[in-house]
PDB file of C-alpha atoms in Angstrom:
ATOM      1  CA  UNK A   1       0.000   0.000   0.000  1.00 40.00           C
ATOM      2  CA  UNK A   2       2.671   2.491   0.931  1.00 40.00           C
ATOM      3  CA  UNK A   3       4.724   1.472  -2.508  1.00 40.00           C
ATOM      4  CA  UNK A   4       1.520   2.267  -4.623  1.00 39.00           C
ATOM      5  CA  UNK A   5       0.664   5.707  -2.617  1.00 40.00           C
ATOM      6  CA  UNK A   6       4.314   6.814  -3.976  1.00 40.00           C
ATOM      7  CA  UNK A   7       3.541   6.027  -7.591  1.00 41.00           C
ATOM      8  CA  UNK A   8      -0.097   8.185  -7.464  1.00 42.00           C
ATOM      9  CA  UNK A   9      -2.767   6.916  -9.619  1.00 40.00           C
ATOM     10  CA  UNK A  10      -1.752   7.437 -13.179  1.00 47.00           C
ATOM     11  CA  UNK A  11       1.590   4.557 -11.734  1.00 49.00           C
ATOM     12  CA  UNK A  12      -0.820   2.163 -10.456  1.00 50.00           C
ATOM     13  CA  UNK A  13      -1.465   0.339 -13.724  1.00 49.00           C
ATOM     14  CA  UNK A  14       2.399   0.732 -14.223  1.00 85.00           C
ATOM     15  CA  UNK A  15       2.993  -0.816 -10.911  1.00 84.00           C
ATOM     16  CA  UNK A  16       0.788  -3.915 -11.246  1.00 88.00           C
ATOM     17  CA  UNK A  17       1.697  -4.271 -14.721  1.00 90.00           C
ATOM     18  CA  UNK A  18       5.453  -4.974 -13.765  1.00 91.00           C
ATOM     19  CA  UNK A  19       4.797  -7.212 -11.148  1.00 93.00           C
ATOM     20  CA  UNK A  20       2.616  -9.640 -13.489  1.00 93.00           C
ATOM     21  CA  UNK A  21       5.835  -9.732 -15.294  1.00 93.00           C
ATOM     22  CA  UNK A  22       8.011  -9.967 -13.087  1.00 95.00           C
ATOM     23  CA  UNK A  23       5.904 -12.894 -11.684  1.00 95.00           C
ATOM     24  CA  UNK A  24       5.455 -14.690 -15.232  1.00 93.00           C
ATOM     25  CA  UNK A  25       8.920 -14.141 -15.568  1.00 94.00           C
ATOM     26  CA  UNK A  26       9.996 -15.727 -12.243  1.00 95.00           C
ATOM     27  CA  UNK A  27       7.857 -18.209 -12.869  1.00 92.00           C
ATOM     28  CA  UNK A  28       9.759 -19.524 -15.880  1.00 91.00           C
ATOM     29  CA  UNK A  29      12.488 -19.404 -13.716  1.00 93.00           C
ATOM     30  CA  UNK A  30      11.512 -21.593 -11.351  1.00 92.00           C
ATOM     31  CA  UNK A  31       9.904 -24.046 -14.070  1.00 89.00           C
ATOM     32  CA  UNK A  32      13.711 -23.840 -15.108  1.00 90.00           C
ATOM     33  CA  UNK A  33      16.131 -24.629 -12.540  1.00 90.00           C
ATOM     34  CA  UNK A  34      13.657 -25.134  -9.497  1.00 88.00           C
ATOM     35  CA  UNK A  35      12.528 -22.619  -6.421  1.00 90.00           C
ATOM     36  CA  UNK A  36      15.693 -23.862  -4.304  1.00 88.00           C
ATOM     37  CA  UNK A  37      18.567 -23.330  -6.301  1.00 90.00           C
ATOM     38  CA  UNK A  38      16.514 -19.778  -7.891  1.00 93.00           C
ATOM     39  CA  UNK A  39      19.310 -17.411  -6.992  1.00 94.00           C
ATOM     40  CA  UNK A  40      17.186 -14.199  -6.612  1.00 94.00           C
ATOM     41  CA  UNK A  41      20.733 -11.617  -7.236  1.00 93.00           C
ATOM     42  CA  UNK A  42      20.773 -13.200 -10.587  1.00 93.00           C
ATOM     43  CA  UNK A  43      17.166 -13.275 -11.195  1.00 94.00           C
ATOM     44  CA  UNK A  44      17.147  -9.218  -9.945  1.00 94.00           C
ATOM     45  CA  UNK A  45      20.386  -9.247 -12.545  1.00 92.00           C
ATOM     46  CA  UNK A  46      17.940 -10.396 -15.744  1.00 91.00           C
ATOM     47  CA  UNK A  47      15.232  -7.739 -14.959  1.00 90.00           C
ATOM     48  CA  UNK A  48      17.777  -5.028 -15.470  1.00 84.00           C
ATOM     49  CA  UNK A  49      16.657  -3.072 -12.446  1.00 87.00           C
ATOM     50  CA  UNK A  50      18.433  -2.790  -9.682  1.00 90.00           C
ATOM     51  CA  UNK A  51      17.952  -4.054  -5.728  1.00 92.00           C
ATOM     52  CA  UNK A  52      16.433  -1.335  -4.362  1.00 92.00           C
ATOM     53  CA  UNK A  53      13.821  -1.390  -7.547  1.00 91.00           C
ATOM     54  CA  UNK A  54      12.671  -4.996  -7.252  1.00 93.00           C
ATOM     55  CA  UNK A  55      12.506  -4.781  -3.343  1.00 93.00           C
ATOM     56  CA  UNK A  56       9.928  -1.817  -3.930  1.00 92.00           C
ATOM     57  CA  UNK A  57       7.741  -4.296  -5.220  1.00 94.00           C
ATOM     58  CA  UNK A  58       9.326  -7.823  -2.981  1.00 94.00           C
ATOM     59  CA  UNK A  59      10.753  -7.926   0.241  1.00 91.00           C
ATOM     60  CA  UNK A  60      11.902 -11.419   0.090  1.00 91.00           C
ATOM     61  CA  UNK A  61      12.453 -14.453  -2.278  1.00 91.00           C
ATOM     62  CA  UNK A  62       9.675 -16.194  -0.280  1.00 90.00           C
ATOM     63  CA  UNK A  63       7.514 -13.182  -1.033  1.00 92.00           C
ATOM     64  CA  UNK A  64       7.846 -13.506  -4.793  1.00 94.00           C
ATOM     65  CA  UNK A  65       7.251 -17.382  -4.857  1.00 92.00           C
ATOM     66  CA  UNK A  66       4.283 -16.730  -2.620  1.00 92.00           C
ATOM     67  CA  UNK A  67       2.824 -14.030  -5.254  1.00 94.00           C
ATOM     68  CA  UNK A  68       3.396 -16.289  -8.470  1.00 93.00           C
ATOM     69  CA  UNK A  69       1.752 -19.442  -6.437  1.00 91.00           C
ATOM     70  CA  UNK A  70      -0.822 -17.358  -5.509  1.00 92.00           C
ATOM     71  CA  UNK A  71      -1.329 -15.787  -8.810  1.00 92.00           C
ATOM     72  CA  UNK A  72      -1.119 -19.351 -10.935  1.00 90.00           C
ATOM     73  CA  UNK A  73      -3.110 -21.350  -8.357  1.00 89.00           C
ATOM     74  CA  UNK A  74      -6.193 -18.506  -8.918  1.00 91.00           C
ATOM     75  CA  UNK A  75      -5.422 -18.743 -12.816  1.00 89.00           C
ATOM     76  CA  UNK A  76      -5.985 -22.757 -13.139  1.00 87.00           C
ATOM     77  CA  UNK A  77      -9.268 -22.401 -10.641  1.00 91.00           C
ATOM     78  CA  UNK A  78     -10.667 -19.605 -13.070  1.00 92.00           C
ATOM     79  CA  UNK A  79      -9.636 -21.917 -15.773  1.00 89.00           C
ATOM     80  CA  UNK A  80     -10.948 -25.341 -14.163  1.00 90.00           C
ATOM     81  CA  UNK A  81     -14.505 -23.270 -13.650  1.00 94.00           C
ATOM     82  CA  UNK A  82     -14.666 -22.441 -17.092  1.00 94.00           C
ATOM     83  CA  UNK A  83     -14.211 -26.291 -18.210  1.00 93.00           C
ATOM     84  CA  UNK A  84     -16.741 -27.396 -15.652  1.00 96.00           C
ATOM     85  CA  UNK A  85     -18.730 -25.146 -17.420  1.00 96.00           C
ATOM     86  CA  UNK A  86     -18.938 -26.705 -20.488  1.00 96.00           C
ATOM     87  CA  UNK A  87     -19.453 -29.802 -19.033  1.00 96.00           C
ATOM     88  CA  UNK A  88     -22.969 -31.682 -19.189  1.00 95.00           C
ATOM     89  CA  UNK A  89     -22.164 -35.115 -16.957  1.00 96.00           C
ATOM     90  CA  UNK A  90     -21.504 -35.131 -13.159  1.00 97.00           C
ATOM     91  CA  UNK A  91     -18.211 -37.360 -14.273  1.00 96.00           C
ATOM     92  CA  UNK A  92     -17.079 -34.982 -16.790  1.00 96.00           C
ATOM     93  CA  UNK A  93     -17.543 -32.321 -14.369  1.00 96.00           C
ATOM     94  CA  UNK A  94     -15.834 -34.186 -11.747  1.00 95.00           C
ATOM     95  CA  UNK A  95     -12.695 -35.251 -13.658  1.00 94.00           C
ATOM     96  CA  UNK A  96     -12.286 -31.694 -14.801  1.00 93.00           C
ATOM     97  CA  UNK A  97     -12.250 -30.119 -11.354  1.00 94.00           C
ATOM     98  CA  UNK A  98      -9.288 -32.978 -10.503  1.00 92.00           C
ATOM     99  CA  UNK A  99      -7.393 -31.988 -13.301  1.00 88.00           C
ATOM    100  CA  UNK A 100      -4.718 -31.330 -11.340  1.00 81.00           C
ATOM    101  CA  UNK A 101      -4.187 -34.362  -9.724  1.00 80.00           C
ATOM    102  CA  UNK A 102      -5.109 -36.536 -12.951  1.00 80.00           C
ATOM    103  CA  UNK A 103      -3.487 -34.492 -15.778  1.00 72.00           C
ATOM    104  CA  UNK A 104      -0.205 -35.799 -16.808  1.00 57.00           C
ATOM    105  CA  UNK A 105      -0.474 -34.107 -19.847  1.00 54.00           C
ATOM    106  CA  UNK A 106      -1.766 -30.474 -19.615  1.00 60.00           C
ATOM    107  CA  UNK A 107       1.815 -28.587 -19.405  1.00 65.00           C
ATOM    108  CA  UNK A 108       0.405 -26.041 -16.872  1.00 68.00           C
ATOM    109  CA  UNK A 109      -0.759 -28.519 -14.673  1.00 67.00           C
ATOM    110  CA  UNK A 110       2.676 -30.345 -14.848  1.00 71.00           C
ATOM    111  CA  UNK A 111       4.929 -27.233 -14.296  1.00 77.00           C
ATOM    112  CA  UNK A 112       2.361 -25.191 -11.346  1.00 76.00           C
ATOM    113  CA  UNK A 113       2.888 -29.337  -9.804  1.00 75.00           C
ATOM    114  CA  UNK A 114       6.623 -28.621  -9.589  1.00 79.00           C
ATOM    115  CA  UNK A 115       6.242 -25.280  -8.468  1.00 83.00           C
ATOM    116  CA  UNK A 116       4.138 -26.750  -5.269  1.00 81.00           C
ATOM    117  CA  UNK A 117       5.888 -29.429  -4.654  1.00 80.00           C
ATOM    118  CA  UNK A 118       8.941 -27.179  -3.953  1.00 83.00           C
ATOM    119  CA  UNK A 119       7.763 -24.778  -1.741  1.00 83.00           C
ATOM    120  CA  UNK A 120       4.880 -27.083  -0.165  1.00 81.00           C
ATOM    121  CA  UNK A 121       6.523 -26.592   3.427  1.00 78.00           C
ATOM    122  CA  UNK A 122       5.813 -23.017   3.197  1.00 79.00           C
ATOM    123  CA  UNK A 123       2.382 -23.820   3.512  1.00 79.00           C
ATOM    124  CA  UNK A 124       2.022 -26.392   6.176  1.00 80.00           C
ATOM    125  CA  UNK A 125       1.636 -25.036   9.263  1.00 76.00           C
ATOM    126  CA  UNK A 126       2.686 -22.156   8.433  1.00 82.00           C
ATOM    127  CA  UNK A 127       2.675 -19.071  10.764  1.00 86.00           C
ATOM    128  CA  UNK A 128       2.631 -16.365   7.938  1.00 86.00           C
ATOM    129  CA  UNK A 129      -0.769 -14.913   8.353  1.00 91.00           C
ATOM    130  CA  UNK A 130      -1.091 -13.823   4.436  1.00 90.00           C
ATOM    131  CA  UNK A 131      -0.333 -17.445   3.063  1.00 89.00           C
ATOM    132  CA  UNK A 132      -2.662 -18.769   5.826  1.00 90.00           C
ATOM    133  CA  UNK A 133      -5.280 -16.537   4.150  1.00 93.00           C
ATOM    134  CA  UNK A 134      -4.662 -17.461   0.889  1.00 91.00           C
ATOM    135  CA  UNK A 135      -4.745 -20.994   2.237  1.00 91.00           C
ATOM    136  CA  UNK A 136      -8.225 -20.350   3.398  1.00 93.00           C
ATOM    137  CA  UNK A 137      -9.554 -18.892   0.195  1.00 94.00           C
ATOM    138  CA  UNK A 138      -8.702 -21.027  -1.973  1.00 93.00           C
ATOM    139  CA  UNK A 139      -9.926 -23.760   0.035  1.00 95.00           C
ATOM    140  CA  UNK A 140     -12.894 -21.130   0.165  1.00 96.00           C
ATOM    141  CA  UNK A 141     -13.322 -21.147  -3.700  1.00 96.00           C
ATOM    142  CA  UNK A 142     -12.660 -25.025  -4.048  1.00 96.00           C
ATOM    143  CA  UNK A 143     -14.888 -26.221  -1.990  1.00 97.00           C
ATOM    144  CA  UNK A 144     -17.639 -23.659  -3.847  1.00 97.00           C
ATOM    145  CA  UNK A 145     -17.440 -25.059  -6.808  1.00 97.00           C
ATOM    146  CA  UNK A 146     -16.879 -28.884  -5.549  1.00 97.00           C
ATOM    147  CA  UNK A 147     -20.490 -28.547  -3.802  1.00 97.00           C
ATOM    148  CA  UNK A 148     -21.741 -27.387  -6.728  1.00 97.00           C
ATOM    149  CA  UNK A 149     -20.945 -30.054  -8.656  1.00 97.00           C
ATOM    150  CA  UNK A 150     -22.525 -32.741  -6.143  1.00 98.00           C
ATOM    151  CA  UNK A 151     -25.596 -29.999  -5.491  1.00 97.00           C
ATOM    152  CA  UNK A 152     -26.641 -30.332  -8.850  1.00 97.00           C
ATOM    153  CA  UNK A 153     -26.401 -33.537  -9.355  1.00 97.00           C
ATOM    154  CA  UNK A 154     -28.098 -34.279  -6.220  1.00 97.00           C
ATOM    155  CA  UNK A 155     -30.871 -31.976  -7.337  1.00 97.00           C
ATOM    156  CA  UNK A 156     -30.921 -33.653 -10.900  1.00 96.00           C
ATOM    157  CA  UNK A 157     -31.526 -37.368  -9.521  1.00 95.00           C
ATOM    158  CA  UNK A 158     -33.544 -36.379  -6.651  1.00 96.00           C
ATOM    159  CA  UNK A 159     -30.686 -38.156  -4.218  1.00 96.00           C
ATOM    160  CA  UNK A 160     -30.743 -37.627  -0.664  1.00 96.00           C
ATOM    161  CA  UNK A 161     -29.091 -34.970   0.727  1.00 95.00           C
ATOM    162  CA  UNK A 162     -26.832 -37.096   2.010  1.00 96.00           C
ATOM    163  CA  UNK A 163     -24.485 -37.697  -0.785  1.00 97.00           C
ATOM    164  CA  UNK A 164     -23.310 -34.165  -0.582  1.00 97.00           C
ATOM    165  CA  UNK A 165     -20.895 -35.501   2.124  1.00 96.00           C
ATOM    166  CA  UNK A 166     -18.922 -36.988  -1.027  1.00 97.00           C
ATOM    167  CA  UNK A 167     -17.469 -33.726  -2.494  1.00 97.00           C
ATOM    168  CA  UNK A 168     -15.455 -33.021   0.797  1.00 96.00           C
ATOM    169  CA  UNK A 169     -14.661 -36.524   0.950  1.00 97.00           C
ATOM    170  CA  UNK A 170     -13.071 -36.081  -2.551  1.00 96.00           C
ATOM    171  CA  UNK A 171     -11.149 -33.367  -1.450  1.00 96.00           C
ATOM    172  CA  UNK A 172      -9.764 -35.183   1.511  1.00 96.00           C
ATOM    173  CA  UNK A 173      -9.148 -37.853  -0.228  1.00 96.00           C
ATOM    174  CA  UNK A 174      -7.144 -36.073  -2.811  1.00 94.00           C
ATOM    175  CA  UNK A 175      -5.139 -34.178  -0.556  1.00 92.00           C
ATOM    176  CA  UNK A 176      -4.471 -37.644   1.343  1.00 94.00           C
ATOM    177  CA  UNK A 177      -3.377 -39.222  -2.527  1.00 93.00           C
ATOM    178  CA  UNK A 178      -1.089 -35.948  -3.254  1.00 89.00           C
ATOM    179  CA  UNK A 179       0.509 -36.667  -0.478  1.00 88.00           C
ATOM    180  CA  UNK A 180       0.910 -40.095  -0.652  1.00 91.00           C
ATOM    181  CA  UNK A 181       2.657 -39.446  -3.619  1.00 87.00           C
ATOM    182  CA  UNK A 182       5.277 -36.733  -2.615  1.00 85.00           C
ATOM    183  CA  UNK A 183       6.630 -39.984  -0.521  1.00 89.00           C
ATOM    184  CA  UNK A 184       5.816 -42.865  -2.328  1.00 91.00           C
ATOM    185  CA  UNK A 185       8.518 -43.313  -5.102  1.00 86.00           C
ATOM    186  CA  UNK A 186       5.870 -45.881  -6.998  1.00 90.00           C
ATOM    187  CA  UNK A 187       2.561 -44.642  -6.112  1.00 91.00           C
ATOM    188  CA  UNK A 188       0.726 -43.941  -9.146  1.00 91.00           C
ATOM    189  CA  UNK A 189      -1.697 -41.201  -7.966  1.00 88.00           C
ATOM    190  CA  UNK A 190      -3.267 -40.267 -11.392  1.00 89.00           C
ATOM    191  CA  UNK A 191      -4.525 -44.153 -11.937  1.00 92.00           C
ATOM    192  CA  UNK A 192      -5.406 -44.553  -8.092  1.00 93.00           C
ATOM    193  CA  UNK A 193      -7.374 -41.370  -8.140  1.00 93.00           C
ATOM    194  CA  UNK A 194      -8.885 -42.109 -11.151  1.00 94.00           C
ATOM    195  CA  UNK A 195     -10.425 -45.254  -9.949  1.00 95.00           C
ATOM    196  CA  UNK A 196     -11.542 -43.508  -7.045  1.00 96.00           C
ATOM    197  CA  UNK A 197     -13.493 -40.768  -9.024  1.00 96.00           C
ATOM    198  CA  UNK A 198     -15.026 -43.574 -10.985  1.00 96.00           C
ATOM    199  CA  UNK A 199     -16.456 -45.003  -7.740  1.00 96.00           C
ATOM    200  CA  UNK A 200     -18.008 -41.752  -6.917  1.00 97.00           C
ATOM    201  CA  UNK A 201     -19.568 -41.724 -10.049  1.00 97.00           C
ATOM    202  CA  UNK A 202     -21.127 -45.369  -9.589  1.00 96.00           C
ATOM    203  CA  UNK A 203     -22.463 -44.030  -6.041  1.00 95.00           C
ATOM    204  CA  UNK A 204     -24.393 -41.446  -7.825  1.00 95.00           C
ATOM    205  CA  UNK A 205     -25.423 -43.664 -11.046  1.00 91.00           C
ATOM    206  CA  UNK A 206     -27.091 -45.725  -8.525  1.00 79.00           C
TER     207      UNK A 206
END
């Protein structure tokens, strides 16, 4: 706030501008040669600006990763809505709010998945109060559009109420699965999540 009251209104486009770029192009960088051996001097060094520049818009190199995770994670959700959009079945609607966990294709998916997997300690019991709020809405958001997707199907069947418990079972379950396969060399999460899904979708096909 006190950076953008320097710049006066006819900066503030200026100002956000360059740290969307600055945030694309960090996150390149870490795509690249990975968060922990980013050396921010050298990343400073390729912006052609100089310290005290790029600290007027990061402190830290844990405040930068935190503003392109934050920034990408919001991207793929916008992006995941507008593909459960065009969607017509509960599985297809289903699948595509998983992407992430069952797309071992889709590029973005792939590299944002590196990104996370990095700096995933940063956001486990974390103390920072700003990643514990973006913690809390995009768990906010996510679970939004997950009970959606089970309240209209529900609605569309006439199933009990009941089933709704399912969509934050799903996204228990894939947290548990993630997990699960940040430690297990072998465990195949996309065909073990997969199945899973596919049992959801027999529990609402009757």
């Amino acid at each position: 706030t006190t950076s953008l009251k320097r710049f006066g209104m006819p900066k503030i486009v200026d100002f956000e501008k360059r740290i969307e770029e600055i945030c694309d192009l960090a996150y390149f960088t870490f795509i690249e040669v990975g968060v922990k051996n980013f050396s921010l001097n050298s990343f400073i060094s390729s912006l052609k600006m100089s310290k005290g520049q790029f600290y007027s818009y990061f402190n830290t190199k844990e405040d930068l990763v935190f503003e392109v995770v934050k920034r990408k994670s919001y991207k793929l959700i916008e992006h995941a809505k507008d593909e459960i959009a065009k969607q017509t079945s509960f599985r297809d609607k289903l699948f595509k709010f998983f992407t992430r966990h069952i797309d071992d294709v889709g590029q973005a998916h792939q590299m944002c998945n590196k990104i996370i997997n990095d700096v995933l300690h940063m956001y486990l019991n974390t103390t920072n109060p700003q990643i514990r709020k973006f913690n809390e809405e995009i768990y906010a958001v996510m679970f939004e559009i997950i009970d959606k997707i089970f309240e209209d199907e529900i609605i569309k069947k006439g199933l009990p109420q009941e089933y709704k418990k399912h969509a934050r079972i799903a996204m228990a379950v894939s947290d548990g699965m993630y997990l699960q396969s940040l430690i297990l060399r072998d465990y195949d999460v996309k065909n073990e999540f997969e199945n899973y899904l596919n049992y959801i979708v027999k529990i609402f096909e009757g």
